[in-house]
Amino acid sequence: MRSMWKGSVSFGLVTIPINLYTATENKNVSLRQVHVADGGRIQYKRFCTIDGEEVPYADIAKGYETDDGEMVVITDDDLKDLPLSSSNVIDVLEFVPLEAIDPLHFDRHYYLEPQKAAVKPYVLLRDALHKSGHVAIAKVALRQRETLALLRVHADVMVMTTMLWPDEVRTPDFGFLRDELPQVRPQELSMAGSLIDSLSEPVFDPGKYTDHYREALEAVIDAKIAGKKTTRPAGRSPKTDVVDLMAALEASVSEAKKARKPAKRTPAKKSAGTSSTSSTSSTSGRGRRSPKSA
């Protein structure tokens, strides 16, 4: 894994330098949009809807559109003075039981690795969290956005889960909630409870579940590759195999030495119609310069 962020956990007067890693990864099969006729990739250009010109990244800013269609252009200068908490600190605010937080508020998950000089305070906070049965609620700024987060222990490492703000979780507003609900008979409730009991397990084992759709899609792709049902878009060269760098250098040196060895030449017979001057100047040009060029 590659660290995506470096900072520290601020825990009272204790500061724990850490490296942040994305804890999850998307295993979906990556499919591109292509032209059916020749397999060429479909590309999108960023262009201005007013003048129709393609716009380079350097000329792109952020914008907020008002209800009446006006556009407010926001530049980096407008953003630099906003009250954003430090982008390098995970600031612990309080501790609460994990069951007090509805998983609906959870967003993304990250592993926290202690930097070399911070292993002891890291282990201290990790073990204290595990023993308490609580999680830490914190604030952190990631990608120029402040967010709530919780810290907990998983597989002997601390995990940070970013959380949605309260106003980002929608309130369910469905008509059936305002209607008179049908009465559920005790026998029906008991039968549903029996079904739940029959399918219950003491722990959750994600390893016994697989993504059958992804496996089937990969099988389709492999079958097309095996059957040579592939298309090479025009203008694209095939990928070359990775070669050992040292072997390539040694081979290059060997070839260079062979090229520098003087070739054995057989003296040419002079004929009456042959100019000896041109032959001599051609040969002597390799060993010494002529008086004119000197």
mmCIF file of C-alpha atoms in Angstrom:
data_model
loop_
_atom_site.group_PDB
_atom_site.id
_atom_site.type_symbol
_atom_site.label_atom_id
_atom_site.label_comp_id
_atom_site.label_asym_id
_atom_site.label_seq_id
_atom_site.Cartn_x
_atom_site.Cartn_y
_atom_site.Cartn_z
ATOM 1 C CA MET A 1 0.000 0.000 0.000
ATOM 2 C CA ARG A 2 1.083 3.577 -0.620
ATOM 3 C CA SER A 3 0.543 6.353 1.901
ATOM 4 C CA MET A 4 -1.873 9.002 0.621
ATOM 5 C CA TRP A 5 -1.578 11.498 3.503
ATOM 6 C CA LYS A 6 0.807 12.283 6.345
ATOM 7 C CA GLY A 7 -0.240 14.035 9.527
ATOM 8 C CA SER A 8 -0.833 13.383 13.211
ATOM 9 C CA VAL A 9 -3.518 12.382 15.692
ATOM 10 C CA SER A 10 -4.028 15.043 18.361
ATOM 11 C CA PHE A 11 -5.113 13.272 21.566
ATOM 12 C CA GLY A 12 -5.173 15.757 24.462
ATOM 13 C CA LEU A 13 -1.574 16.903 24.823
ATOM 14 C CA VAL A 14 -0.316 13.852 22.915
ATOM 15 C CA THR A 15 0.546 14.130 19.225
ATOM 16 C CA ILE A 16 0.958 10.898 17.252
ATOM 17 C CA PRO A 17 2.512 11.281 13.775
ATOM 18 C CA ILE A 18 0.840 8.854 11.358
ATOM 19 C CA ASN A 19 0.612 7.828 7.715
ATOM 20 C CA LEU A 20 -2.842 7.396 6.196
ATOM 21 C CA TYR A 21 -3.746 4.592 3.795
ATOM 22 C CA THR A 22 -6.981 3.826 1.978
ATOM 23 C CA ALA A 23 -8.403 0.758 3.718
ATOM 24 C CA THR A 24 -10.644 -0.445 0.894
ATOM 25 C CA GLU A 25 -10.326 -0.844 -2.857
ATOM 26 C CA ASN A 26 -12.824 -1.212 -5.660
ATOM 27 C CA LYS A 27 -12.577 -4.655 -7.284
ATOM 28 C CA ASN A 28 -15.015 -3.920 -10.097
ATOM 29 C CA VAL A 29 -13.758 -4.911 -13.542
ATOM 30 C CA SER A 30 -12.665 -1.697 -15.259
ATOM 31 C CA LEU A 31 -14.435 -1.251 -18.591
ATOM 32 C CA ARG A 32 -13.769 1.619 -20.999
ATOM 33 C CA GLN A 33 -16.133 3.249 -23.444
ATOM 34 C CA VAL A 34 -14.990 2.307 -26.951
ATOM 35 C CA HIS A 35 -16.130 2.559 -30.559
ATOM 36 C CA VAL A 36 -17.825 -0.728 -31.513
ATOM 37 C CA ALA A 37 -16.460 -0.627 -35.074
ATOM 38 C CA ASP A 38 -12.729 -0.467 -34.278
ATOM 39 C CA GLY A 39 -12.280 -0.564 -30.490
ATOM 40 C CA GLY A 40 -10.981 3.010 -30.317
ATOM 41 C CA ARG A 41 -11.369 4.719 -26.943
ATOM 42 C CA ILE A 42 -14.003 7.397 -26.501
ATOM 43 C CA GLN A 43 -12.503 10.634 -25.144
ATOM 44 C CA TYR A 44 -14.170 13.677 -23.653
ATOM 45 C CA LYS A 45 -12.868 17.208 -23.995
ATOM 46 C CA ARG A 46 -13.405 20.058 -21.545
ATOM 47 C CA PHE A 47 -14.845 22.932 -23.515
ATOM 48 C CA CYS A 48 -16.623 26.158 -22.688
ATOM 49 C CA THR A 49 -20.348 26.137 -23.474
ATOM 50 C CA ILE A 50 -20.208 29.844 -24.392
ATOM 51 C CA ASP A 51 -17.355 30.125 -26.893
ATOM 52 C CA GLY A 52 -17.050 26.428 -27.749
ATOM 53 C CA GLU A 53 -13.282 26.470 -27.155
ATOM 54 C CA GLU A 54 -11.408 23.678 -25.359
ATOM 55 C CA VAL A 55 -10.262 24.915 -21.931
ATOM 56 C CA PRO A 56 -6.876 23.933 -20.402
ATOM 57 C CA TYR A 57 -6.694 22.999 -16.709
ATOM 58 C CA ALA A 58 -4.892 26.249 -15.868
ATOM 59 C CA ASP A 59 -7.965 28.237 -16.941
ATOM 60 C CA ILE A 60 -10.524 26.150 -15.036
ATOM 61 C CA ALA A 61 -11.928 27.473 -11.743
ATOM 62 C CA LYS A 62 -14.753 26.415 -9.457
ATOM 63 C CA GLY A 63 -18.197 27.917 -9.803
ATOM 64 C CA TYR A 64 -21.439 28.051 -7.851
ATOM 65 C CA GLU A 65 -24.676 28.435 -9.790
ATOM 66 C CA THR A 66 -27.440 30.444 -8.129
ATOM 67 C CA ASP A 67 -31.126 29.571 -8.342
ATOM 68 C CA ASP A 68 -31.684 32.176 -11.071
ATOM 69 C CA GLY A 69 -28.838 30.854 -13.256
ATOM 70 C CA GLU A 70 -26.111 33.319 -12.280
ATOM 71 C CA MET A 71 -22.608 31.874 -11.860
ATOM 72 C CA VAL A 72 -20.328 32.764 -8.943
ATOM 73 C CA VAL A 73 -16.687 32.072 -9.891
ATOM 74 C CA ILE A 74 -14.600 30.864 -6.907
ATOM 75 C CA THR A 75 -10.802 31.164 -7.221
ATOM 76 C CA ASP A 76 -7.988 29.734 -5.096
ATOM 77 C CA ASP A 77 -7.550 33.184 -3.517
ATOM 78 C CA ASP A 78 -11.166 33.052 -2.350
ATOM 79 C CA LEU A 79 -10.588 29.670 -0.698
ATOM 80 C CA LYS A 80 -7.238 30.201 0.994
ATOM 81 C CA ASP A 81 -8.616 32.282 3.914
ATOM 82 C CA LEU A 82 -11.590 30.066 4.734
ATOM 83 C CA PRO A 83 -11.686 28.650 8.302
ATOM 84 C CA LEU A 84 -10.454 25.157 7.497
ATOM 85 C CA SER A 85 -8.901 23.109 10.291
ATOM 86 C CA SER A 86 -5.309 22.042 9.813
ATOM 87 C CA SER A 87 -4.933 19.681 6.902
ATOM 88 C CA ASN A 88 -2.362 17.670 8.834
ATOM 89 C CA VAL A 89 -4.151 16.957 12.120
ATOM 90 C CA ILE A 90 -6.815 14.456 13.146
ATOM 91 C CA ASP A 91 -8.218 16.313 16.161
ATOM 92 C CA VAL A 92 -9.895 13.996 18.703
ATOM 93 C CA LEU A 93 -12.966 15.710 20.232
ATOM 94 C CA GLU A 94 -14.724 13.062 22.370
ATOM 95 C CA PHE A 95 -15.270 9.347 22.922
ATOM 96 C CA VAL A 96 -18.591 7.524 22.483
ATOM 97 C CA PRO A 97 -19.802 3.896 22.263
ATOM 98 C CA LEU A 98 -19.681 2.565 18.708
ATOM 99 C CA GLU A 99 -23.301 1.404 18.889
ATOM 100 C CA ALA A 100 -24.334 5.019 19.499
ATOM 101 C CA ILE A 101 -23.494 5.857 15.863
ATOM 102 C CA ASP A 102 -25.759 4.741 13.049
ATOM 103 C CA PRO A 103 -23.707 3.196 10.197
ATOM 104 C CA LEU A 104 -25.706 5.400 7.811
ATOM 105 C CA HIS A 105 -23.305 8.206 8.781
ATOM 106 C CA PHE A 106 -20.182 6.257 7.729
ATOM 107 C CA ASP A 107 -18.400 7.287 4.523
ATOM 108 C CA ARG A 108 -14.843 6.074 3.776
ATOM 109 C CA HIS A 109 -12.293 4.041 5.700
ATOM 110 C CA TYR A 110 -8.547 4.541 6.172
ATOM 111 C CA TYR A 111 -5.762 2.704 8.006
ATOM 112 C CA LEU A 112 -3.510 4.689 10.342
ATOM 113 C CA GLU A 113 0.147 3.616 10.522
ATOM 114 C CA PRO A 114 2.432 5.131 13.173
ATOM 115 C CA GLN A 115 5.582 6.820 11.990
ATOM 116 C CA LYS A 116 8.839 5.388 13.383
ATOM 117 C CA ALA A 117 9.111 7.694 16.386
ATOM 118 C CA ALA A 118 5.433 7.358 17.361
ATOM 119 C CA VAL A 119 4.871 3.629 17.829
ATOM 120 C CA LYS A 120 4.546 3.784 21.645
ATOM 121 C CA PRO A 121 1.886 6.549 21.844
ATOM 122 C CA TYR A 122 0.097 4.901 18.920
ATOM 123 C CA VAL A 123 -0.067 1.570 20.770
ATOM 124 C CA LEU A 124 -1.154 3.396 23.927
ATOM 125 C CA LEU A 125 -4.142 5.014 22.194
ATOM 126 C CA ARG A 126 -4.947 1.805 20.320
ATOM 127 C CA ASP A 127 -5.008 -0.336 23.463
ATOM 128 C CA ALA A 128 -6.894 2.281 25.481
ATOM 129 C CA LEU A 129 -9.569 2.502 22.774
ATOM 130 C CA HIS A 130 -9.868 -1.277 22.594
ATOM 131 C CA LYS A 131 -10.147 -1.639 26.366
ATOM 132 C CA SER A 132 -12.731 1.132 26.732
ATOM 133 C CA GLY A 133 -15.035 -0.244 24.035
ATOM 134 C CA HIS A 134 -15.424 3.310 22.772
ATOM 135 C CA VAL A 135 -14.506 5.056 19.552
ATOM 136 C CA ALA A 136 -12.989 8.508 19.178
ATOM 137 C CA ILE A 137 -14.896 11.253 17.385
ATOM 138 C CA ALA A 138 -12.541 13.612 15.545
ATOM 139 C CA LYS A 139 -12.368 16.371 12.973
ATOM 140 C CA VAL A 140 -10.037 16.212 9.981
ATOM 141 C CA ALA A 141 -9.527 18.101 6.728
ATOM 142 C CA LEU A 142 -9.045 15.907 3.650
ATOM 143 C CA ARG A 143 -9.004 17.151 0.050
ATOM 144 C CA GLN A 144 -9.811 20.718 1.114
ATOM 145 C CA ARG A 145 -12.922 19.618 3.009
ATOM 146 C CA GLU A 146 -13.490 19.394 6.744
ATOM 147 C CA THR A 147 -15.240 16.255 7.902
ATOM 148 C CA LEU A 148 -16.163 14.355 11.022
ATOM 149 C CA ALA A 149 -14.422 11.038 11.572
ATOM 150 C CA LEU A 150 -14.234 8.237 14.084
ATOM 151 C CA LEU A 151 -11.190 6.262 15.199
ATOM 152 C CA ARG A 152 -11.512 2.627 16.200
ATOM 153 C CA VAL A 153 -9.390 -0.503 16.364
ATOM 154 C CA HIS A 154 -9.479 -3.205 13.705
ATOM 155 C CA ALA A 155 -6.951 -6.054 13.270
ATOM 156 C CA ASP A 156 -4.500 -4.397 15.717
ATOM 157 C CA VAL A 157 -4.365 -1.120 13.805
ATOM 158 C CA MET A 158 -6.354 2.072 14.170
ATOM 159 C CA VAL A 159 -8.889 2.792 11.465
ATOM 160 C CA MET A 160 -10.303 6.197 10.648
ATOM 161 C CA THR A 161 -13.789 6.308 9.148
ATOM 162 C CA THR A 162 -14.917 9.629 7.736
ATOM 163 C CA MET A 163 -18.526 10.527 8.506
ATOM 164 C CA LEU A 164 -21.264 12.492 6.823
ATOM 165 C CA TRP A 165 -22.487 15.681 8.441
ATOM 166 C CA PRO A 166 -26.009 15.428 9.950
ATOM 167 C CA ASP A 167 -27.569 17.489 7.148
ATOM 168 C CA GLU A 168 -26.034 15.147 4.552
ATOM 169 C CA VAL A 169 -28.145 12.209 5.759
ATOM 170 C CA ARG A 170 -31.587 12.445 4.221
ATOM 171 C CA THR A 171 -34.719 12.112 6.318
ATOM 172 C CA PRO A 172 -37.013 9.394 4.915
ATOM 173 C CA ASP A 173 -40.254 10.965 3.744
ATOM 174 C CA PHE A 174 -42.527 8.279 2.337
ATOM 175 C CA GLY A 175 -46.280 8.290 2.080
ATOM 176 C CA PHE A 176 -46.830 4.927 3.773
ATOM 177 C CA LEU A 177 -45.310 6.317 6.988
ATOM 178 C CA ARG A 178 -48.186 8.811 7.234
ATOM 179 C CA ASP A 179 -50.880 6.278 6.417
ATOM 180 C CA GLU A 180 -52.499 3.900 8.850
ATOM 181 C CA LEU A 181 -50.235 0.869 8.915
ATOM 182 C CA PRO A 182 -51.635 -2.661 8.539
ATOM 183 C CA GLN A 183 -51.798 -4.749 11.683
ATOM 184 C CA VAL A 184 -49.246 -7.567 11.969
ATOM 185 C CA ARG A 185 -50.583 -10.682 13.715
ATOM 186 C CA PRO A 186 -48.509 -12.207 16.554
ATOM 187 C CA GLN A 187 -48.273 -15.497 14.624
ATOM 188 C CA GLU A 188 -46.755 -13.716 11.624
ATOM 189 C CA LEU A 189 -44.269 -11.892 13.821
ATOM 190 C CA SER A 190 -43.312 -15.151 15.522
ATOM 191 C CA MET A 191 -42.801 -16.881 12.160
ATOM 192 C CA ALA A 192 -40.573 -14.028 10.926
ATOM 193 C CA GLY A 193 -38.562 -14.288 14.140
ATOM 194 C CA SER A 194 -38.115 -18.039 13.597
ATOM 195 C CA LEU A 195 -36.800 -17.399 10.097
ATOM 196 C CA ILE A 196 -34.292 -14.869 11.441
ATOM 197 C CA ASP A 197 -33.142 -17.371 14.062
ATOM 198 C CA SER A 198 -32.678 -20.114 11.457
ATOM 199 C CA LEU A 199 -30.411 -17.847 9.364
ATOM 200 C CA SER A 200 -28.484 -16.339 12.280
ATOM 201 C CA GLU A 201 -24.721 -16.787 12.817
ATOM 202 C CA PRO A 202 -22.687 -15.833 15.904
ATOM 203 C CA VAL A 203 -20.184 -13.807 13.829
ATOM 204 C CA PHE A 204 -20.068 -12.272 10.380
ATOM 205 C CA ASP A 205 -17.712 -14.118 8.013
ATOM 206 C CA PRO A 206 -17.393 -12.100 4.769
ATOM 207 C CA GLY A 207 -15.109 -14.763 3.282
ATOM 208 C CA LYS A 208 -18.010 -17.072 2.521
ATOM 209 C CA TYR A 209 -19.560 -14.582 0.093
ATOM 210 C CA THR A 210 -18.314 -13.954 -3.436
ATOM 211 C CA ASP A 211 -19.062 -11.521 -6.242
ATOM 212 C CA HIS A 212 -20.596 -13.899 -8.791
ATOM 213 C CA TYR A 213 -21.238 -11.142 -11.330
ATOM 214 C CA ARG A 214 -17.574 -10.069 -11.355
ATOM 215 C CA GLU A 215 -16.426 -13.681 -11.717
ATOM 216 C CA ALA A 216 -18.799 -14.212 -14.657
ATOM 217 C CA LEU A 217 -17.669 -10.975 -16.338
ATOM 218 C CA GLU A 218 -13.999 -11.932 -15.947
ATOM 219 C CA ALA A 219 -14.810 -15.349 -17.472
ATOM 220 C CA VAL A 220 -16.398 -13.627 -20.497
ATOM 221 C CA ILE A 221 -13.295 -11.439 -20.944
ATOM 222 C CA ASP A 222 -10.900 -14.397 -20.583
ATOM 223 C CA ALA A 223 -12.891 -16.407 -23.148
ATOM 224 C CA LYS A 224 -12.706 -13.583 -25.681
ATOM 225 C CA ILE A 225 -8.935 -13.248 -25.129
ATOM 226 C CA ALA A 226 -8.436 -17.015 -25.490
ATOM 227 C CA GLY A 227 -10.515 -17.040 -28.668
ATOM 228 C CA LYS A 228 -8.519 -14.137 -30.153
ATOM 229 C CA LYS A 229 -11.673 -12.015 -30.237
ATOM 230 C CA THR A 230 -9.770 -8.822 -29.516
ATOM 231 C CA THR A 231 -9.220 -5.610 -31.433
ATOM 232 C CA ARG A 232 -6.061 -3.521 -31.560
ATOM 233 C CA PRO A 233 -6.985 0.114 -32.200
ATOM 234 C CA ALA A 234 -5.026 1.649 -35.068
ATOM 235 C CA GLY A 235 -1.942 3.618 -34.094
ATOM 236 C CA ARG A 236 -1.294 1.757 -30.843
ATOM 237 C CA SER A 237 1.730 -0.516 -30.582
ATOM 238 C CA PRO A 238 1.560 -3.700 -28.479
ATOM 239 C CA LYS A 239 2.980 -3.642 -24.968
ATOM 240 C CA THR A 240 6.533 -4.933 -24.778
ATOM 241 C CA ASP A 241 7.631 -7.405 -22.132
ATOM 242 C CA VAL A 242 9.522 -6.020 -19.156
ATOM 243 C CA VAL A 243 13.208 -6.976 -19.419
ATOM 244 C CA ASP A 244 15.909 -7.127 -16.782
ATOM 245 C CA LEU A 245 17.713 -3.782 -16.745
ATOM 246 C CA MET A 246 21.152 -5.240 -16.004
ATOM 247 C CA ALA A 247 20.836 -7.819 -18.792
ATOM 248 C CA ALA A 248 19.763 -5.114 -21.219
ATOM 249 C CA LEU A 249 22.738 -2.935 -20.290
ATOM 250 C CA GLU A 250 25.200 -5.838 -20.651
ATOM 251 C CA ALA A 251 23.772 -6.714 -24.053
ATOM 252 C CA SER A 252 24.029 -3.089 -25.132
ATOM 253 C CA VAL A 253 27.692 -2.906 -24.070
ATOM 254 C CA SER A 254 28.461 -6.125 -25.946
ATOM 255 C CA GLU A 255 26.830 -4.838 -29.120
ATOM 256 C CA ALA A 256 28.668 -1.534 -28.825
ATOM 257 C CA LYS A 257 32.037 -3.327 -28.548
ATOM 258 C CA LYS A 258 31.301 -5.398 -31.633
ATOM 259 C CA ALA A 259 30.401 -2.293 -33.592
ATOM 260 C CA ARG A 260 33.708 -0.596 -32.649
ATOM 261 C CA LYS A 261 35.958 -3.481 -33.866
ATOM 262 C CA PRO A 262 37.719 -2.426 -37.121
ATOM 263 C CA ALA A 263 36.532 -4.420 -40.101
ATOM 264 C CA LYS A 264 39.150 -6.403 -42.091
ATOM 265 C CA ARG A 265 39.612 -4.710 -45.429
ATOM 266 C CA THR A 266 41.046 -6.301 -48.562
ATOM 267 C CA PRO A 267 43.287 -3.949 -50.580
ATOM 268 C CA ALA A 268 41.529 -2.963 -53.773
ATOM 269 C CA LYS A 269 43.308 -3.475 -57.084
ATOM 270 C CA LYS A 270 44.124 -0.270 -58.853
ATOM 271 C CA SER A 271 42.846 0.072 -62.362
ATOM 272 C CA ALA A 272 43.782 2.527 -64.998
ATOM 273 C CA GLY A 273 40.477 4.365 -64.830
ATOM 274 C CA THR A 274 40.412 4.684 -61.051
ATOM 275 C CA SER A 275 41.406 7.893 -59.294
ATOM 276 C CA SER A 276 43.917 7.096 -56.553
ATOM 277 C CA THR A 277 43.488 10.570 -55.094
ATOM 278 C CA SER A 278 39.831 10.082 -54.125
ATOM 279 C CA SER A 279 40.602 6.692 -52.561
ATOM 280 C CA THR A 280 43.449 8.107 -50.515
ATOM 281 C CA SER A 281 41.501 11.114 -49.253
ATOM 282 C CA SER A 282 38.610 8.872 -48.253
ATOM 283 C CA THR A 283 40.878 6.663 -46.160
ATOM 284 C CA SER A 284 43.059 9.404 -44.729
ATOM 285 C CA GLY A 285 39.977 11.360 -43.653
ATOM 286 C CA ARG A 286 39.391 8.852 -40.878
ATOM 287 C CA GLY A 287 42.901 9.049 -39.434
ATOM 288 C CA ARG A 288 43.958 12.671 -39.933
ATOM 289 C CA ARG A 289 42.555 15.936 -41.091
ATOM 290 C CA SER A 290 43.574 17.463 -44.430
ATOM 291 C CA PRO A 291 45.604 20.681 -44.384
ATOM 292 C CA LYS A 292 42.534 22.670 -45.489
ATOM 293 C CA SER A 293 40.364 21.401 -42.643
ATOM 294 C CA ALA A 294 43.229 21.962 -40.187
#
